[in-house]
Amino acid sequence: MLISLLRVVKFSIQDIYRNIWLSLVTIMILILSLFTINMLLVVKVVGDTAVEAIKEKIDINLFLKTTAEENEILALKAKISNLSEVKDVTYISKTEALENFKNKHTDNPEVLEALKILGANPLSPTLVIKPRNLENFDSLINSLNAFEDQIIESRNFANYKVMLGKINSITEKVYDAGLVLSAIFIAITLLVIYNSARVTMYTHRREITIMRLVGASKKFIQMPYLLSSIIYTFIGVLIIMIVFYLFLRLLQPYLEAFFVGYNVNLINYFFDNSLKIFGTQFLVAAVINVLASYLAVRKYSKV
Amino acid sequence: MIKFYNVSKIYPVDVRALNKVSLHIKPGEFVSIVGQSGTGKTTMVKALIGEERIDEGKVVVGGWDITDIKENEIPILRRQIGVIFQDFKLLPKKTLFENVAFAMQVCNGSPSKIRKIVPQVMKIVGLESKINRYPFEVSGGEQQRATIARALVHRPKILLADEPTGNLDSLNAHEIIELLLRINRFGTTVVLVTHNREIVNGLKKRVITLDNGTIISDQAVGKYIL
C-alpha cells in the first residue's frame, strides 16, 4: 500500500515536470482565478469598513434656542434618550459649541476675528443624537419631528441613509462584478485543468496502455493524474499567498491614507484568517480540479 | 486452461468477428491460432484479457468464468496472462530493465521482489547483458525479448503472443519462437496468434485455423492450411 502510494506520488511528480509548460500554464490560470477571488474579499472588507465608518459618523443635530434654560435642555435630552431608536444623546452647551468652533477654525484668523467683533456667543446649544441602528433611522426622524418643544430652534436631519445606500450599492456592484469575473476564471481554470489532464493522458497513452496490459488497476492509473491536480492547486495557493501578501503591502498605505482614524489593516485581516481563507480556497479548488482531471482521465484509463 | 463455449462477438453493424467459436486449450499446450487478417484472431486475444466483451457464449480462463468479468477484476486476470504484441509496446525513455520493472511497479511489486525477479526473467530471454540499454539501442528481436520478459514477471500461466514476429526478420523471428517454445517447456500455456506459414509449419504443434470468425480446422499437429 505504502509502496503504491509512493509510486503514485513519483509518477505524479514525473508527470508534472515532463509536461512542465503545460503545468506552468495550469498553475498560472489557477493563480489568476484565486487572485480574482481574493480581490473580491478585499472589496468586501474595504466596503464593510467604509460602511462602518459612515455609520459611526451618522448623527442627528437638534439645535436649540440660545435662550433655552439648562434644565429645559436636560429635560428634553432625557425625553429623547428614552426613545427606543436612540443609542446616545450628547448635550453640547453654547460654551462647548464655541470652544469647538474656535478649535475647528484655529487656522482661519478671519473667522475668529469676526467672532470677536460679534462680541457675544452666537452659537446655539445642541443635542447630538446617535441612532441605535440605521434600519430605524426613518422612525427616529419621525419621532423627533413629533417633538413640539419650544426650545427647539431647528432640526438638521441630513439623510445619511442615502449616502450609506449609495456606498452599499457601489460595494454590491463591485462585488457582483467580481463574482462574475471569478466565475469566468473558475470556468477557464476548469477547462485548462481538464485539457491539461487530457493532453497529459494523450502524451502518456503508450504508458497507460502498457499499465493496463500488465494488470495495473484503474485506480493506480488514474491516481497520479488526480494527485497532479492537487499538487497544481497546492502550488497555486502557495504562490497566491505570497503574491497577495506583496499586493496587500502595496495597497495598505493607500487604505490607511483613505480611512484615516479607522483600523483598516488588510494584512492583519488576511493573517488572522489565513487558514480559513486559503484553506477553504485550497479545498474548494482541489475538489474542482480533481473533478476536472477525473473527467479527463476516466475515458483513457478504462481498463 | 482456456475454454470458449459458442463464443460470438458482433461489431456494429452486424459484423461477426467471432461466430460460435468453441475450443479447449489444455494447461501446458502450445497452440497456434492462424488465419488471415480480419478473421477474429485478435478479437479472441482481446476477449481473453477482458479488453472486449463477448456478445454470446462463455469464456473460461483457468477455471474462472470471465464472460461477465467485473471491471475491477480485469487487472487480476491480466496479471495471470502475459501478452506480447507485434509492436513491442516498450517505453522509449526507460531502459530494458526499467521497462520490465515497470510492469511490477504498477502492480504494487516491492523493490526487493523487482530486484530479484527482473534479472531472472532477463536471463531467461537472454538479455542479461543488455539490461541497461534503451529500446532504440537494441535490435527488434531483442526488443521483443524484452516484452516477453515483461510478460513473464507476473509468472503467468498463459502467454498470449499476438503476431510477435510480425515486425522481425526471419532469423529474429525464429529466435523468438524458440524462446516461446522454451517458456512452454517450463509449463506455461502458449497461444501464438500468427499468419506466418513458415513458423506454423515448423512448429509441429496444435494449430487452430480461423476463417471469417469460425474455426475451420483444429489439428493436434497441424499445418498452415490457408
XYZ file of C-alpha atoms in Angstrom:
529
model
C 0.000 0.000 0.000
C 2.716 2.439 1.044
C 4.832 1.428 -1.951
C 1.897 2.049 -4.273
C 1.290 5.434 -2.682
C 4.933 6.411 -3.079
C 4.859 5.302 -6.715
C 1.698 7.309 -7.339
C 3.496 10.374 -5.920
C 6.581 9.611 -8.030
C 4.576 9.185 -11.248
C 2.629 12.330 -10.456
C 5.766 14.437 -9.998
C 7.210 12.900 -13.170
C 4.026 13.861 -14.972
C 4.349 17.469 -13.794
C 7.958 18.000 -14.837
C 7.689 16.053 -18.078
C 4.920 18.454 -19.102
C 6.430 21.479 -17.431
C 4.975 24.136 -19.758
C 1.530 22.692 -19.515
C 1.908 22.564 -15.746
C 3.046 26.197 -15.616
C 0.101 27.389 -17.703
C -2.294 25.443 -15.490
C -0.815 26.958 -12.342
C -0.849 30.459 -13.850
C -4.541 30.249 -14.691
C -5.234 28.908 -11.233
C -3.354 31.849 -9.707
C -5.399 34.312 -11.765
C -8.629 32.728 -10.553
C -7.522 32.775 -6.944
C -6.308 36.365 -7.262
C -9.740 37.446 -8.503
C -11.437 35.637 -5.651
C -9.131 37.261 -3.092
C -9.687 40.652 -4.667
C -13.386 40.095 -4.075
C -12.620 39.517 -0.458
C -10.614 42.749 -0.307
C -13.526 44.640 -1.857
C -15.835 43.163 0.727
C -13.582 44.008 3.676
C -12.942 47.550 2.429
C -16.626 48.054 1.617
C -17.694 46.846 5.068
C -15.130 49.130 6.698
C -16.367 52.105 4.676
C -19.959 51.403 5.643
C -18.999 51.025 9.310
C -17.047 54.284 9.140
C -20.042 56.112 7.764
C -22.352 54.540 10.323
C -20.067 55.861 13.036
C -20.333 59.348 11.596
C -24.099 59.384 11.352
C -25.758 61.521 13.982
C -28.614 63.998 14.172
C -28.183 67.535 15.426
C -31.030 69.180 17.232
C -30.271 72.909 17.510
C -31.850 74.650 20.480
C -32.682 78.258 21.119
C -29.909 80.334 22.689
C -32.373 81.388 25.351
C -33.117 77.820 26.389
C -32.547 77.099 30.075
C -30.184 74.332 31.141
C -32.942 72.416 32.996
C -35.239 72.591 29.929
C -32.461 71.264 27.746
C -31.700 68.422 30.148
C -35.370 67.536 30.342
C -35.537 67.368 26.543
C -32.359 65.304 26.462
C -33.890 62.839 28.918
C -37.054 62.576 26.824
C -35.067 61.903 23.653
C -32.812 59.383 25.401
C -35.916 57.403 26.321
C -36.743 56.842 22.665
C -36.081 53.226 21.680
C -34.398 54.279 18.397
C -31.803 56.366 20.214
C -28.449 54.982 21.216
C -26.962 58.044 22.809
C -27.621 61.779 23.237
C -24.843 64.260 23.840
C -25.521 67.759 25.019
C -23.211 70.432 23.674
C -23.669 73.666 25.536
C -23.216 77.073 23.974
C -19.796 77.397 25.604
C -18.685 73.984 24.385
C -20.008 74.737 20.927
C -17.982 77.974 20.901
C -14.844 76.152 22.034
C -15.328 73.505 19.353
C -15.901 76.190 16.753
C -12.725 78.014 17.771
C -10.707 74.811 17.728
C -12.040 73.933 14.317
C -11.070 77.320 12.898
C -7.745 77.975 14.615
C -6.136 78.224 11.179
C -8.679 80.768 9.997
C -7.999 84.146 11.720
C -10.695 85.923 9.711
C -13.426 83.746 11.156
C -12.040 84.161 14.669
C -11.841 87.939 14.156
C -15.472 88.012 13.003
C -16.431 86.093 16.126
C -14.587 88.637 18.270
C -16.415 91.514 16.545
C -19.760 89.904 17.302
C -18.882 90.096 20.962
C -21.469 87.594 22.253
C -21.569 83.814 21.674
C -23.798 83.402 18.606
C -23.879 79.612 18.726
C -26.840 77.574 19.864
C -26.732 74.721 22.320
C -27.112 71.420 20.520
C -28.269 67.892 21.230
C -26.295 65.357 19.181
C -28.324 62.179 18.758
C -26.853 58.867 17.675
C -29.321 56.346 16.247
C -29.322 52.837 17.691
C -29.384 51.280 14.234
C -29.816 52.606 10.769
C -32.789 50.465 9.925
C -34.872 52.603 12.324
C -33.466 55.865 11.050
C -36.733 56.972 9.440
C -38.720 56.120 12.527
C -36.291 58.171 14.658
C -36.654 61.178 12.380
C -40.447 60.894 12.636
C -40.246 60.706 16.417
C -38.007 63.759 16.586
C -40.281 65.691 14.258
C -43.124 64.895 16.569
C -41.471 66.719 19.482
C -43.153 70.064 19.923
C -40.809 71.665 22.388
C -40.466 75.405 22.299
C -36.741 75.372 22.930
C -36.065 73.578 19.621
C -34.799 76.066 17.081
C -34.033 73.897 14.074
C -33.627 70.283 13.150
C -30.731 69.239 10.908
C -31.796 65.842 9.665
C -29.378 65.340 6.782
C -30.226 61.965 5.407
C -27.090 59.915 5.680
C -29.087 56.883 4.795
C -28.985 57.859 1.136
C -25.213 58.120 1.208
C -24.958 54.819 3.008
C -27.250 53.245 0.475
C -25.032 54.528 -2.324
C -21.902 53.054 -0.763
C -23.685 49.786 -0.173
C -24.864 49.820 -3.758
C -21.371 50.506 -5.148
C -19.852 47.799 -2.965
C -22.513 45.355 -4.055
C -21.977 46.182 -7.715
C -18.210 45.751 -7.423
C -18.808 42.528 -5.555
C -21.222 41.256 -8.197
C -18.801 42.163 -10.987
C -16.082 40.347 -9.061
C -18.320 37.317 -8.731
C -18.887 37.221 -12.475
C -15.165 37.655 -13.084
C -14.397 34.888 -10.591
C -16.932 32.596 -12.244
C -15.283 33.227 -15.619
C -11.838 32.497 -14.220
C -13.087 29.387 -12.439
C -14.611 28.166 -15.705
C -11.314 28.862 -17.514
C -9.411 27.026 -14.781
C -11.725 24.053 -15.099
C -11.243 23.911 -18.848
C -7.480 24.323 -18.582
C -7.155 21.622 -15.914
C -9.436 19.339 -17.906
C -7.418 19.879 -21.060
C -4.090 19.586 -19.257
C -5.158 16.208 -17.975
C -6.340 15.198 -21.432
C -3.106 16.298 -23.097
C -1.111 14.547 -20.393
C -3.132 11.395 -20.859
C -2.651 11.656 -24.612
C 1.113 12.045 -24.333
C 1.196 9.138 -21.900
C -1.191 6.916 -23.810
C 1.533 4.358 -24.550
C 2.450 4.164 -20.884
C -1.207 3.860 -19.925
C -1.766 1.089 -22.496
C 1.153 -0.827 -21.025
C -0.120 -0.257 -17.488
C -3.497 -1.672 -18.480
C -1.939 -4.642 -20.270
C 0.276 -5.694 -17.402
C -2.564 -5.521 -14.902
C -2.392 -2.122 -13.237
C -5.627 -1.213 -11.523
C -7.749 1.655 -12.796
C -7.177 3.487 -9.538
C -3.408 3.231 -9.911
C -3.587 4.540 -13.481
C -5.788 7.492 -12.503
C -4.258 8.443 -9.172
C -1.071 10.160 -10.433
C -3.119 12.496 -12.628
C -5.567 13.295 -9.848
C -2.672 13.890 -7.480
C -1.078 16.204 -10.066
C -4.174 18.394 -9.974
C -3.945 18.556 -6.167
C -0.268 19.498 -6.446
C -1.150 22.204 -9.000
C -3.729 23.584 -6.552
C -1.283 23.474 -3.657
C 1.412 25.308 -5.625
C -1.192 27.796 -6.903
C -2.476 28.580 -3.402
C 1.071 28.842 -2.050
C 2.037 31.333 -4.770
C -1.165 33.332 -4.343
C -0.419 33.666 -0.611
C 2.949 35.209 -1.421
C 1.672 37.341 -4.315
C -1.308 38.560 -2.353
C 0.803 39.434 0.673
C 3.012 41.604 -1.555
C -0.068 43.122 -3.155
C -1.569 43.993 0.243
C 1.738 45.541 1.355
C 1.451 47.880 -1.619
C -2.238 48.580 -1.038
C -2.122 49.100 2.728
C -0.617 52.655 2.794
C -3.304 53.875 0.393
C -6.038 52.340 2.506
C -4.625 53.864 5.667
C -4.493 57.258 3.996
C -8.072 56.872 2.830
C -9.507 55.614 6.109
C -7.712 57.983 8.468
C -8.625 57.233 12.049
C -10.059 53.824 11.236
C -8.435 50.499 11.675
C -8.324 49.060 8.180
C -5.474 46.550 8.171
C -5.964 44.059 5.377
C -2.630 42.348 6.021
C -3.709 41.613 9.595
C -7.128 40.551 8.386
C -5.596 38.066 5.926
C -3.061 36.877 8.518
C -5.712 36.343 11.172
C -7.970 34.478 8.781
C -5.284 32.875 6.613
C -6.230 29.307 7.486
C -9.887 29.955 6.841
C -9.342 31.955 3.639
C -6.585 29.984 1.943
C -7.553 26.650 3.488
C -11.050 26.966 2.070
C -9.698 28.123 -1.273
C -7.333 25.144 -1.387
C -10.055 22.662 -0.506
C -12.617 24.030 -2.939
C -10.085 24.444 -5.776
C -8.655 20.970 -5.134
C -12.095 19.355 -5.280
C -12.947 21.208 -8.509
C -9.602 20.383 -10.106
C -9.705 16.730 -9.111
C -13.170 16.527 -10.605
C -11.993 18.120 -13.874
C -8.991 15.775 -14.026
C -11.149 12.780 -13.234
C -13.487 13.590 -16.118
C -10.471 13.833 -18.426
C -8.683 10.657 -17.307
C -11.782 8.499 -16.962
C -12.003 7.896 -20.690
C -8.353 6.931 -21.168
C -7.953 4.861 -18.053
C -10.722 2.421 -18.883
C -9.180 -0.995 -18.306
C -6.826 -23.759 -19.224
C -8.756 -21.817 -21.854
C -12.304 -22.703 -22.828
C -14.524 -20.998 -25.373
C -18.160 -22.126 -25.491
C -20.034 -20.967 -28.601
C -18.439 -17.559 -28.379
C -19.669 -14.824 -30.700
C -18.546 -11.243 -30.940
C -20.578 -8.931 -33.103
C -19.360 -5.458 -34.059
C -21.635 -2.809 -35.481
C -23.210 -3.219 -37.943
C -23.715 -6.979 -37.747
C -20.055 -7.885 -38.356
C -19.390 -11.234 -36.689
C -15.726 -11.182 -35.675
C -16.250 -14.476 -33.863
C -19.087 -16.789 -34.741
C -19.988 -19.572 -32.292
C -16.356 -20.423 -31.581
C -15.781 -23.352 -29.231
C -12.353 -24.592 -28.233
C -10.459 -26.029 -25.314
C -6.762 -25.385 -24.714
C -5.237 -27.587 -22.045
C -2.636 -26.439 -19.497
C 0.896 -26.527 -20.895
C -0.207 -26.658 -24.513
C 1.429 -24.680 -27.316
C -1.310 -23.647 -29.714
C -1.067 -21.591 -32.855
C -4.140 -19.688 -33.948
C -3.861 -18.855 -37.609
C -5.939 -17.099 -40.163
C -5.851 -14.169 -42.485
C -6.294 -10.598 -41.356
C -9.762 -9.817 -40.007
C -10.695 -13.401 -39.209
C -11.111 -12.794 -35.477
C -7.694 -13.808 -34.101
C -7.062 -10.552 -32.259
C -10.676 -10.455 -31.053
C -10.004 -13.831 -29.386
C -6.930 -12.374 -27.658
C -8.895 -9.308 -26.544
C -11.709 -11.499 -25.214
C -9.157 -13.492 -23.223
C -7.679 -10.424 -21.498
C -11.037 -8.772 -20.861
C -10.483 -5.982 -23.354
C -13.535 -6.980 -25.378
C -16.821 -8.274 -24.037
C -18.297 -11.160 -25.979
C -21.907 -11.000 -27.093
C -22.750 -14.674 -26.886
C -21.304 -17.783 -25.261
C -18.892 -18.230 -22.389
C -15.140 -17.776 -21.862
C -13.327 -19.583 -19.053
C -9.676 -18.976 -18.185
C -8.032 -21.264 -15.604
C -11.444 -22.300 -14.275
C -12.569 -18.662 -13.981
C -15.624 -17.697 -15.999
C -14.634 -14.287 -17.332
C -17.677 -13.812 -19.574
C -19.114 -11.132 -17.336
C -15.934 -10.168 -15.571
C -16.201 -7.044 -13.416
C -14.025 -4.084 -14.275
C -12.112 -4.255 -11.010
C -11.296 -7.930 -11.640
C -9.697 -7.320 -15.035
C -6.275 -6.309 -13.605
C -6.232 -9.579 -11.612
C -6.938 -11.547 -14.806
C -4.229 -9.702 -16.728
C -1.618 -10.494 -14.108
C -2.286 -14.167 -14.858
C -1.943 -13.751 -18.605
C 1.224 -12.423 -20.210
C 0.640 -10.639 -23.505
C 3.082 -9.680 -26.239
C 2.334 -7.759 -29.386
C 3.812 -7.129 -32.790
C 4.688 -3.501 -31.941
C 6.566 -4.387 -28.716
C 4.987 -1.560 -26.655
C 8.165 -0.601 -24.821
C 8.665 2.812 -23.221
C 11.441 4.563 -25.156
C 12.696 6.638 -22.228
C 13.187 3.645 -19.972
C 15.967 1.068 -20.136
C 15.069 -2.565 -20.796
C 15.410 -3.254 -17.069
C 13.138 -0.308 -16.214
C 10.615 -1.391 -18.850
C 10.369 -4.835 -17.337
C 10.397 -3.488 -13.781
C 7.616 -1.048 -14.725
C 5.183 -3.959 -15.082
C 5.861 -4.886 -11.470
C 5.919 -1.330 -10.163
C 2.434 -0.563 -11.419
C 1.161 -3.753 -9.823
C 2.474 -2.990 -6.370
C 5.613 -5.159 -6.641
C 8.062 -4.496 -3.825
C 11.523 -3.142 -4.717
C 13.208 -6.269 -3.355
C 10.951 -8.503 -5.451
C 11.676 -6.372 -8.515
C 15.436 -6.607 -7.904
C 15.107 -10.389 -7.644
C 12.680 -11.240 -10.442
C 13.643 -8.801 -13.214
C 17.227 -10.151 -13.620
C 15.800 -13.699 -13.614
C 13.400 -13.054 -16.481
C 16.014 -11.046 -18.348
C 18.268 -14.081 -18.111
C 15.501 -16.378 -19.384
C 15.098 -14.226 -22.502
C 18.864 -13.852 -22.931
C 19.112 -10.132 -22.261
C 21.065 -10.202 -19.007
C 23.952 -8.313 -20.596
C 21.735 -5.581 -22.072
C 19.539 -4.610 -19.161
C 20.794 -1.019 -19.130
C 20.257 -0.430 -22.836
C 17.388 1.680 -24.122
C 14.972 0.117 -26.639
C 16.428 2.131 -29.524
C 19.875 0.715 -28.706
C 18.895 -2.898 -29.332
C 17.526 -4.883 -32.277
C 13.852 -5.594 -32.943
C 14.323 -9.183 -31.815
C 15.854 -8.017 -28.549
C 13.028 -5.545 -28.016
C 10.553 -8.381 -28.447
C 12.555 -10.454 -25.967
C 12.247 -7.603 -23.505
C 8.461 -7.577 -23.927
C 8.440 -11.329 -23.327
C 10.466 -10.734 -20.165
C 7.924 -8.099 -19.131
C 5.091 -10.551 -19.792
C 6.807 -13.129 -17.608
C 7.344 -11.035 -14.472
C 3.963 -11.974 -13.023
C 4.748 -15.667 -13.692
C 1.664 -16.066 -15.874
C 0.011 -19.408 -16.517
C -0.778 -18.295 -20.057
C 1.339 -16.362 -22.541
C -0.568 -14.779 -25.422
C 1.615 -13.777 -28.348
C -0.274 -11.717 -30.919
C 1.804 -11.627 -34.101
C 5.075 -11.459 -32.111
C 7.212 -11.933 -35.212
C 5.329 -9.556 -37.471
C 8.000 -6.845 -37.268
C 11.018 -9.156 -37.284
C 13.287 -10.704 -39.901
C 13.257 -14.498 -40.217
C 16.332 -15.028 -38.016
C 14.979 -12.915 -35.168
C 11.526 -14.437 -35.671
C 12.994 -17.910 -35.339
C 14.762 -16.926 -32.112
C 11.536 -15.535 -30.630
C 9.669 -18.757 -31.472
C 12.481 -20.772 -29.871
C 12.108 -18.637 -26.768
C 8.352 -19.189 -26.681
C 8.907 -22.937 -27.001
C 11.371 -22.814 -24.116
C 8.870 -20.931 -21.966
C 6.254 -23.528 -22.929
C 8.593 -26.309 -21.784
C 8.629 -24.647 -18.335
C 4.869 -25.375 -18.222
C 3.378 -22.103 -19.429
C 0.492 -22.416 -21.861
C 1.441 -20.514 -25.017
C -1.093 -19.203 -27.507
C 0.589 -17.934 -30.628
C -1.523 -15.833 -32.974
C 0.117 -15.563 -36.369
C -0.300 -15.741 -40.087
C 3.310 -16.745 -40.699
C 3.060 -20.021 -42.624
C 6.736 -20.969 -42.261
C 6.697 -20.636 -38.486
C 3.479 -22.576 -38.033
C 4.592 -25.394 -40.276
C 7.931 -25.622 -38.490
C 6.428 -25.877 -35.026
C 4.626 -29.188 -35.406
C 2.198 -28.232 -32.648
C -1.562 -27.814 -32.428
C -2.947 -25.399 -34.999
C -6.425 -23.812 -34.893
C -7.429 -22.136 -38.137
C -9.966 -19.355 -38.194
C -11.822 -18.069 -41.184
C -14.492 -15.384 -41.020
C -14.779 -15.769 -37.257
C -15.308 -19.522 -37.408
C -12.935 -22.393 -36.604
C -12.481 -24.300 -39.846
C -9.723 -26.601 -38.656
C -8.230 -27.767 -35.343
C -5.300 -30.160 -35.773
C -3.185 -31.628 -32.939
C -0.060 -31.454 -35.095
C -1.152 -29.032 -37.676
C -0.046 -27.083 -40.669
C -0.950 -23.734 -42.099
C -3.729 -24.700 -44.462
C -4.973 -21.378 -45.834
